Short mmCIF file of C-alpha atoms and ligand atoms in Angstrom, two decimals:
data_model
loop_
_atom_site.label_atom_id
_atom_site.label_comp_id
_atom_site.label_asym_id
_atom_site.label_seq_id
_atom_site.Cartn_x
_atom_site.Cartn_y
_atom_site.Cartn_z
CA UNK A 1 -33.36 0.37 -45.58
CA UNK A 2 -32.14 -1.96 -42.82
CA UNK A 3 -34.15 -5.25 -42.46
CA UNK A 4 -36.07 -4.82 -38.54
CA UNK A 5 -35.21 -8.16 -37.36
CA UNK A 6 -31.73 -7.86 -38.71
CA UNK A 7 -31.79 -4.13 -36.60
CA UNK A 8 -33.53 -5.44 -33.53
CA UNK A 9 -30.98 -8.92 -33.29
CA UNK A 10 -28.17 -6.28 -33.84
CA UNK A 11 -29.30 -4.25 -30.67
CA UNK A 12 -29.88 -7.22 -28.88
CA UNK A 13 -26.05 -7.85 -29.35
CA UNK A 14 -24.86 -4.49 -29.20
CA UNK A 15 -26.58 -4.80 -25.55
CA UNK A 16 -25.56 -7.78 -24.74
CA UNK A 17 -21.94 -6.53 -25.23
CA UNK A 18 -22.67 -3.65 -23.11
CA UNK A 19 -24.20 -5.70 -20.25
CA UNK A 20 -21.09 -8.21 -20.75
CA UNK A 21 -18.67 -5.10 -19.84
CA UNK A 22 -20.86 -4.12 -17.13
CA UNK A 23 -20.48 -7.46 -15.09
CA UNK A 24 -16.69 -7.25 -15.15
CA UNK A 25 -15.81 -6.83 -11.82
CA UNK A 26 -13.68 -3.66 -11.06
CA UNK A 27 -11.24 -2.66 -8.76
CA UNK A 28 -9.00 0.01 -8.54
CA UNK A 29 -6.91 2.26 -6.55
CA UNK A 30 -7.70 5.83 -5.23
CA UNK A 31 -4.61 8.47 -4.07
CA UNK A 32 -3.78 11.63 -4.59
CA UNK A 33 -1.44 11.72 -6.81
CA UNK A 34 -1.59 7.93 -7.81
CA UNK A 35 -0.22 8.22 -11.53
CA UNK A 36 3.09 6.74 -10.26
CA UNK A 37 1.14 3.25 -8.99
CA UNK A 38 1.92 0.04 -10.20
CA UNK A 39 -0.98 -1.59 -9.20
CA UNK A 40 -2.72 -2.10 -11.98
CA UNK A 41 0.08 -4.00 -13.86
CA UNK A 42 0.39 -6.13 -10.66
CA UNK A 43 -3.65 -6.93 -10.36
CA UNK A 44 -3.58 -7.61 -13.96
CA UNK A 45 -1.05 -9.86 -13.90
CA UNK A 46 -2.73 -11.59 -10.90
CA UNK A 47 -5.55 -12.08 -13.18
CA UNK A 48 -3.92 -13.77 -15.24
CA UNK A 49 -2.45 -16.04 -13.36
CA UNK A 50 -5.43 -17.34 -11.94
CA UNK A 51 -7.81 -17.14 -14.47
CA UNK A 52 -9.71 -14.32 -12.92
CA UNK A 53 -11.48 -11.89 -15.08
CA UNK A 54 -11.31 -8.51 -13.47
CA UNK A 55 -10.93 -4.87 -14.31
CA UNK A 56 -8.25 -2.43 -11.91
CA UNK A 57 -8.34 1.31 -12.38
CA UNK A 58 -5.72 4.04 -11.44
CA UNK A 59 -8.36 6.26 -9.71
CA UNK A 60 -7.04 10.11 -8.80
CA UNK A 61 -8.96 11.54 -6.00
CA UNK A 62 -8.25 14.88 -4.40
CA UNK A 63 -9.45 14.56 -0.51
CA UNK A 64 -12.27 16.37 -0.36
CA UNK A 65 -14.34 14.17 -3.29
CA UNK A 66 -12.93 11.14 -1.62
CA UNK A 67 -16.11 9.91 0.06
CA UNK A 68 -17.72 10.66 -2.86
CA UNK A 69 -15.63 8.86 -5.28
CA UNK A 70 -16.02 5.69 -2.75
CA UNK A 71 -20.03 5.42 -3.41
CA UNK A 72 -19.73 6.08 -6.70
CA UNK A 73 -17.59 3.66 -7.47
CA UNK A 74 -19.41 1.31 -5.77
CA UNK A 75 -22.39 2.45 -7.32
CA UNK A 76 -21.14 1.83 -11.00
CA UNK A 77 -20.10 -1.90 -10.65
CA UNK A 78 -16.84 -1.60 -7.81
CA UNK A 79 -16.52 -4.10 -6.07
CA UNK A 80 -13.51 -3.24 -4.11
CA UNK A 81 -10.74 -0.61 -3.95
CA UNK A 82 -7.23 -0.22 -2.79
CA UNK A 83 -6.40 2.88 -1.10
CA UNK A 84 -3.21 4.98 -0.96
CA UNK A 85 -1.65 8.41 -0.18
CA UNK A 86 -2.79 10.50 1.26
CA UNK A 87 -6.15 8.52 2.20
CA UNK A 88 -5.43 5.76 4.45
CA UNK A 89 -5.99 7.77 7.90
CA UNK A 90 -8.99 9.18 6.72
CA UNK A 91 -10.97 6.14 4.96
CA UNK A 92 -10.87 4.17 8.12
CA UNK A 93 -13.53 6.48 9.73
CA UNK A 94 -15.20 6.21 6.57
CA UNK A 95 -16.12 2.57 6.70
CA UNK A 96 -18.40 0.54 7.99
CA UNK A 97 -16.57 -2.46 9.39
CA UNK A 98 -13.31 -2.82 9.42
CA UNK A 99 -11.08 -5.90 10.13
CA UNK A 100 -8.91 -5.96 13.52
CA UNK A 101 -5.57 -4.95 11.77
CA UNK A 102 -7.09 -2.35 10.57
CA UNK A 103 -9.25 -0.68 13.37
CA UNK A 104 -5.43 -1.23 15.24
CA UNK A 105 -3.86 0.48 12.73
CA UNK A 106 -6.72 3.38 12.08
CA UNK A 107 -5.24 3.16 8.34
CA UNK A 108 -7.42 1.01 5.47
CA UNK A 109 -5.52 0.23 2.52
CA UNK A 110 -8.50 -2.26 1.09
CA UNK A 111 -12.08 -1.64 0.80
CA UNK A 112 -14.50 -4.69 -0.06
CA UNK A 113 -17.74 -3.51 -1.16
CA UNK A 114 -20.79 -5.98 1.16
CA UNK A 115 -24.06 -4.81 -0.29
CA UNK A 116 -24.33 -1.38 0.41
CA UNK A 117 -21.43 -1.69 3.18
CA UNK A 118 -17.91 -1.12 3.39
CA UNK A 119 -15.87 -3.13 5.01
CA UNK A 120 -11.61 -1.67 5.32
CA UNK A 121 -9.07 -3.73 5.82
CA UNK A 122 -5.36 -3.21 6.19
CA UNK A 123 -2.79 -5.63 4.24
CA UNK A 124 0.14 -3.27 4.50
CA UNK A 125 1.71 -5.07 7.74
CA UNK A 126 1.48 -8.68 6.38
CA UNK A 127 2.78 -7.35 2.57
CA UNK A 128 6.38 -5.49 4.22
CA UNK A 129 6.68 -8.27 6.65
CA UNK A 130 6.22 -11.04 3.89
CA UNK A 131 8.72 -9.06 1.59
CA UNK A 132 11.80 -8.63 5.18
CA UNK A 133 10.89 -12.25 6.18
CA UNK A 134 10.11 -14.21 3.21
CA UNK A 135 12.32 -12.79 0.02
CA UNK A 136 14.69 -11.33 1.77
CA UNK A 137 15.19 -12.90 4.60
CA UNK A 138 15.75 -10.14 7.71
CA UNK A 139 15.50 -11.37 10.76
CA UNK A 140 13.38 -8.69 13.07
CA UNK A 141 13.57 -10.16 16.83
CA UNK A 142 15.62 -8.13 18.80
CA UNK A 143 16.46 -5.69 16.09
CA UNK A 144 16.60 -1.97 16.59
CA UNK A 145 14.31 -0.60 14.03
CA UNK A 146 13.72 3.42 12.57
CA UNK A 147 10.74 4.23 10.65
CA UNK A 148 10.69 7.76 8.78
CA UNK A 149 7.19 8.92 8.51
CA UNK A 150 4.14 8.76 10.36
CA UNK A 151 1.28 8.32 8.05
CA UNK A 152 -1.33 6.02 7.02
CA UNK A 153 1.70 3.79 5.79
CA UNK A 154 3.07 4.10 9.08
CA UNK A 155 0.19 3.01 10.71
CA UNK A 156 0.08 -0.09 8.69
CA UNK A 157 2.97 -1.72 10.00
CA UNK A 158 3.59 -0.63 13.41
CA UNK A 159 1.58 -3.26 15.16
CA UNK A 160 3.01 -5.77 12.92
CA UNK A 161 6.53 -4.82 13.30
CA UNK A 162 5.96 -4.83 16.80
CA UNK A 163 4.46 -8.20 16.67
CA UNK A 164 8.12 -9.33 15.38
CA UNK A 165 9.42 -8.66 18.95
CA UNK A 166 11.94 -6.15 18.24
CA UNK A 167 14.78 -4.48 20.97
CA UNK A 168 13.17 -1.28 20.04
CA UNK A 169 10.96 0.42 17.24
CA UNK A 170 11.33 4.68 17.07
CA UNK A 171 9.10 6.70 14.42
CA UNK A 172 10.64 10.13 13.68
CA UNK A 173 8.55 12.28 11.62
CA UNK A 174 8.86 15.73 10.08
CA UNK A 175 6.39 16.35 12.37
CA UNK A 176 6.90 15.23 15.64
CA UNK A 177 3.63 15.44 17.32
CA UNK A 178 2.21 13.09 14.55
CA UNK A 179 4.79 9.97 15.82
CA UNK A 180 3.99 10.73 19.31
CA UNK A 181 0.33 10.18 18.43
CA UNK A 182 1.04 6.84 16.89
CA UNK A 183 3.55 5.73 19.70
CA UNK A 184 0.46 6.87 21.86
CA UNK A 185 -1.61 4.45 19.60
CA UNK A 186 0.40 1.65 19.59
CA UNK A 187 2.77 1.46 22.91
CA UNK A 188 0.37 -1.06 24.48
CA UNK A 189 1.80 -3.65 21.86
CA UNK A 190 5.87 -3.15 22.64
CA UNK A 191 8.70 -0.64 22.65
CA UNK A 192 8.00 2.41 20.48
CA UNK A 193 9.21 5.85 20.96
CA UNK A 194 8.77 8.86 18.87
CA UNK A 195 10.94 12.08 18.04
CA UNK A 196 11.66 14.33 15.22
CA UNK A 197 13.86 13.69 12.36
CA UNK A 198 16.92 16.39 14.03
CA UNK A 199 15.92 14.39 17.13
CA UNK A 200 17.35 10.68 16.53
CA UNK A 201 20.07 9.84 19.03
CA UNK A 202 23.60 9.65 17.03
CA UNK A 203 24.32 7.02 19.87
CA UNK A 204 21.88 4.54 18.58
CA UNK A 205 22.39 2.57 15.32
CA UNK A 206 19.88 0.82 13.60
CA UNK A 207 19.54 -2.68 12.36
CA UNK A 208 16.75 -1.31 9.83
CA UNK A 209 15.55 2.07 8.52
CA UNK A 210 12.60 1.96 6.83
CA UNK A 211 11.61 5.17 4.51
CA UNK A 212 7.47 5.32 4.90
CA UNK A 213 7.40 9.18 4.00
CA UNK A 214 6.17 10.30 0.78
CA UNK A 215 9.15 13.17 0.00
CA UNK A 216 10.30 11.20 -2.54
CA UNK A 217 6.69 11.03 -4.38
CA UNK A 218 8.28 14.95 -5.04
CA UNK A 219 11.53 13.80 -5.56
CA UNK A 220 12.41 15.50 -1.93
CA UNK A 221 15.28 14.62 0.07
CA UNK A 222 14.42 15.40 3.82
CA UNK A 223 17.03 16.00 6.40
CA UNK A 224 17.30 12.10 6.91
CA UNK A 225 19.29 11.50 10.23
CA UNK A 226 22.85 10.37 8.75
CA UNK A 227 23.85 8.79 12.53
CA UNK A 228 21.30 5.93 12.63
CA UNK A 229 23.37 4.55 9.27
CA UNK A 230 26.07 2.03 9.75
CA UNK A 231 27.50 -0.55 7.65
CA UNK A 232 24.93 -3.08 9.07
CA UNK A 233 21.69 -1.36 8.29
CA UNK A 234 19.46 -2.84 6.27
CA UNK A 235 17.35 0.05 4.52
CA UNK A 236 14.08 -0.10 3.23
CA UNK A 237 12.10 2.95 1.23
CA UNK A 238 8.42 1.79 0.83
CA UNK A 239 8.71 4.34 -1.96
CA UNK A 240 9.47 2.58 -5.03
CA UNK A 241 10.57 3.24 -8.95
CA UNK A 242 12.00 2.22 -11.81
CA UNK A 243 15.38 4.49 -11.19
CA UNK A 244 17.05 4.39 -7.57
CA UNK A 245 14.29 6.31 -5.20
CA UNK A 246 16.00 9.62 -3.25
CA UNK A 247 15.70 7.54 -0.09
CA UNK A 248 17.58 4.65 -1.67
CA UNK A 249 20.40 6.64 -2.84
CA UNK A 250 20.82 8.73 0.27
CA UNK A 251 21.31 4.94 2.06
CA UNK A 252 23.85 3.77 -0.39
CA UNK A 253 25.62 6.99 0.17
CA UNK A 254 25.66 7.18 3.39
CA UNK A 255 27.37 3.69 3.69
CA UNK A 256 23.69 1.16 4.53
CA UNK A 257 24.83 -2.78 4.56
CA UNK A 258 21.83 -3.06 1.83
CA UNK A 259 19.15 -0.60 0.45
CA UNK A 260 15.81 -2.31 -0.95
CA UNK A 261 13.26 -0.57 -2.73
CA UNK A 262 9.06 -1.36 -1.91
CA UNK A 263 8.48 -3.59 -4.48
CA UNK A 264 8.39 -6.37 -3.12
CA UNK A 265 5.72 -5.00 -0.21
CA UNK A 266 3.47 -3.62 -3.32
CA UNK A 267 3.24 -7.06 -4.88
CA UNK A 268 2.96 -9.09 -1.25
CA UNK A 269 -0.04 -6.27 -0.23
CA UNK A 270 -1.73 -6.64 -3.26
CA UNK A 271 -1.99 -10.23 -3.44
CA UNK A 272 -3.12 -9.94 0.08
CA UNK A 273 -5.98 -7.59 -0.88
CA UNK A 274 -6.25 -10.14 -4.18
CA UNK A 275 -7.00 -12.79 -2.41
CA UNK A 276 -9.37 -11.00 0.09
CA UNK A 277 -11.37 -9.53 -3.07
CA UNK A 278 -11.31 -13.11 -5.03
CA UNK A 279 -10.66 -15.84 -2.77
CA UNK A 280 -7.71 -17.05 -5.04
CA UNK A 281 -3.76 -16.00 -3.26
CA UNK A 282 -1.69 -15.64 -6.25
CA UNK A 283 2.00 -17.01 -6.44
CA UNK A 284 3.88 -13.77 -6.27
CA UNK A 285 7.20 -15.08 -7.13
CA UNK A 286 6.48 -15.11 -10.99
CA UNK A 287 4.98 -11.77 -10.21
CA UNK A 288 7.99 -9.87 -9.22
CA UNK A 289 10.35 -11.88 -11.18
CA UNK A 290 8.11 -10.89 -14.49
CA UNK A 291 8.03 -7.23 -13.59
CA UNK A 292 11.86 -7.19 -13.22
CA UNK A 293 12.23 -6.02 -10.23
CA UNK A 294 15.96 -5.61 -8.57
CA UNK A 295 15.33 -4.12 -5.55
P1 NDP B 1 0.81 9.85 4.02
O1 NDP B 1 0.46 10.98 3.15
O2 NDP B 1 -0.21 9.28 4.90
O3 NDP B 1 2.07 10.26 4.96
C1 NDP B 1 3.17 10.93 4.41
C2 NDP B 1 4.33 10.95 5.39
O4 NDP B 1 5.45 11.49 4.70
C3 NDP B 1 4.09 11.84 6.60
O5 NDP B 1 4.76 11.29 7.71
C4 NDP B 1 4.74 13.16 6.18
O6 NDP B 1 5.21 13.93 7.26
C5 NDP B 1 5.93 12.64 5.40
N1 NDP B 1 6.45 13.60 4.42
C6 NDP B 1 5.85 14.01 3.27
N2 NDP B 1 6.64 14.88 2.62
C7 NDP B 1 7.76 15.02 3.37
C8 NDP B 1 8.95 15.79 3.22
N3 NDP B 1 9.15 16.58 2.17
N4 NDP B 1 9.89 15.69 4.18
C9 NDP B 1 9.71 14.87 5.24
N5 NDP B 1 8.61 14.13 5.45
C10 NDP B 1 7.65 14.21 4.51
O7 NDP B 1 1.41 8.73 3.03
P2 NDP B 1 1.49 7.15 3.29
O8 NDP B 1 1.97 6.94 4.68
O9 NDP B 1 0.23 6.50 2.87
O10 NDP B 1 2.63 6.70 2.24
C11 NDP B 1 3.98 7.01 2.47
C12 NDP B 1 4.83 6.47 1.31
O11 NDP B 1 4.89 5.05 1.36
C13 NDP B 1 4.29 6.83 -0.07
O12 NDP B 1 5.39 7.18 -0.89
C14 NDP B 1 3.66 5.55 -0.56
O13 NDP B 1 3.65 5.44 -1.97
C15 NDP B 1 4.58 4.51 0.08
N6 NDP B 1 3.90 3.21 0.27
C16 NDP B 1 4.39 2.11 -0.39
C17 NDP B 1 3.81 0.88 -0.18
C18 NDP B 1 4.37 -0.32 -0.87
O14 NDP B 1 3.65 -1.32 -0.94
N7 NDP B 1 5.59 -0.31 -1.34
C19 NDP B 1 2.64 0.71 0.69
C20 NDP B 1 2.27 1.91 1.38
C21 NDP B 1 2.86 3.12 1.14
P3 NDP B 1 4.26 14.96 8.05
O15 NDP B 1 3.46 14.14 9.02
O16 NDP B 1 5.20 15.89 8.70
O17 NDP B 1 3.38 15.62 7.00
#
C-alpha cells in the first residue's frame, strides 16, 4: 500500500501542476471557419520573443454560440481574444467599451477581458497601414484606392485609409447596399463612394486594389472588375496562404504593377493586439522573416 504522506505530497503536486496550467494566460481567436488562421504561430512566436508566457487558441465559433463562447472563455481563464470572420460587425455591439477606432469602425477585432467587462478594440487599420507604409513602402496621399468587400474587415480600415488623405477611396461589394452603408458610415472622414462589383467605372484606374472579401476563404473567384487593373496598381488581398490566394493570381493575370498577399497586416495587427494584451510591442521583422513569408 502507498505510504499517506508520500500520497498526500503527491496530490499536493499533482495540484499544484494543475493550478500552474490554470494561471497561464490564454488568448485565442474566434471565426467561423478559423482553421486556416495563422495566429497562433504568430502569438507564439511573439511569446517568445519577449519572454511572455502565454497560451493562444484557434477557437471555431458558429454565430449563434458566439456570445456564448465570449463569457465562457472569459470565464475559464481568457484573458483576451482576437476576433475574425464573420464576427467583427457583430462583437462590437457585444462589448462593453470599446476604443475610438473601433466604435468608428463598428468592427472589433480584439477583446481585452477588464473584470467582468469587455472592452473591443480594432487594430486592423494600424496593422494594413503599417504593412503599405512601413515594409512596403506605398505611398497613399492622393492615391485612388478600390476596396472589394464590405465587411467587418472593411470596416477596419476605412477610417484609416481615409486618414492617409487619398484622391478617392470606392468600396464595391457583391452587395451593394452593404458599401453604401459603410460610405454612409464613414463619408464624414473624406472621399468614399460605393457601387457594386459590375458597377466600377472602366474610366477610373486605381493606384491600389485591396481584396477584403472572404471568396477566396472558398477558393471563389468573384467577378473582380478587370478595368480598375493597370500596370501601376499595387494589389493587396488581405486573404492570405501559403500558395498564391485566387485574388492574387487574378492580379498577376490581369497585368497589377505588384500583388502582395496579407501577411504582413496579420503579423502588424497582431502585435498591435500583443502589445495591447501584454504591454510588450514585439519586433515584427524577425517575425515575418522567420515565418517565410514572400508576399
Ligand atoms: P466578413 O464575413 O465580415 O465579410 C466578407 C466580405 O466578403 C463581404 O463583403 C462579402 O460580400 C464578401 N464575399 C464573401 N464571399 C464572396 C463571394 N463569393 N463573392 C464576392 N464577395 C464575397 O469578413 P471580413 O471582412 O472579416 O474578412 C474578409 C477577409 O479578409 C477574410 O478572408 C479574412 O481572413 C481577411 N482578413 C485578413 C486580415 C489580415 O490581417 N491579413 C485581417 C482581416 C481580415 P457580401 O456583403 O455581399 O456578403
Amino acid at each position: 500500500m502507498c505510504d499517506p504522506v508520500i500520497l498526500f505530497n503527491r496530490r499536493r503536486e499533482l495540484a499544484g501542476a494543475v493550478n500552474e496550467k490554470v494561471t497561464i494566460d490564454r488568448y485565442g481567436v474566434m471565426g467561423y471557419p478559423v482553421s486556416h488562421s495563422r495566429s497562433p504561430v504568430i502569438h507564439r512566436l511573439f511569446a517568445l520573443q519577449t519572454g511572455q508566457e502565454i497560451r493562444y487558441e484557434l477557437l471555431q465559433v458558429a454565430p449563434e454560440k458566439l456570445d456564448t463562447a465570449i463569457r465562457q472563455f472569459q470565464r475559464t481563464g481568457g484573458k483576451g481574444l482576437n476576433i475574425t470572420v464573420p464576427h467583427k460587425h457583430a462583437v462590437a455591439k457585444l462589448v462593453d467599451q470599446s476604443s475610438e477606432r473601433a466604435s468608428t469602425a463598428g468592427a472589433v477585432n480584439t477583446i481585452i477581458f477588464r473584470g467582468s467587462e469587455l472592452y473591443g478594440d480594432n487594430t486592423d487599420g494600424i496593422g494594413l497601414l503599417r504593412d503599405l507604409n512601413v515594409n512596403l513602402g506605398v505611398n497613399l496621399e492622393y492615391a485612388n484606392i478600390l476596396i472589394l468587400g464590405a465587411g467587418g474587415a472593411t470596416r477596419g480600415i476605412v477610417g484609416p485609409l481615409l486618414e492617409m488623405q487619398p484622391a478617392s477611396l470606392r468600396i464595391a461589394n457583391r452587395t451593394p447596399e452593404k458599401a453604401q452603408k459603410l460610405v454612409d458610415r464613414f463619408e464624414s472622414l473624406g472621399p468614399v463612394t460605393a457601387c457594386g462589383f459590375d458597377d466600377v467605372p472602366a474610366s477610373e484606374p486605381y493606384d491600389l486594389i485591396i481584396n477584403a472579401t472572404s471568396a477566396g476563404l472558398h477558393g471563389g473567384t468573384p467577378p473582380y472588375p478587370e478595368a480598375a487593373v493597370t500596370e501601376n496598381t499595387f494589389c493587396y488581398d488581405l486573404s492570405y496562404g501559403l500558395s498564391p490566394t485566387p485574388f492574387s493570381t487574378w492580379a498577376r493575370d490581369h497585368g497589377a504593377a505588384k500583388s502582395v498577399m496579407g501577411w504582413g497586416m496579420l503579423v502588424e495587427q497582431a502585435a498591435e493586439s500583443f502589445h495591447l494584451w501584454r504591454g510588450v510591442r514585439p519586433d515584427t521583422a524577425p517575425v515575418l522573416k522567420q515565418m517565410n513569408i514572400n508576399a
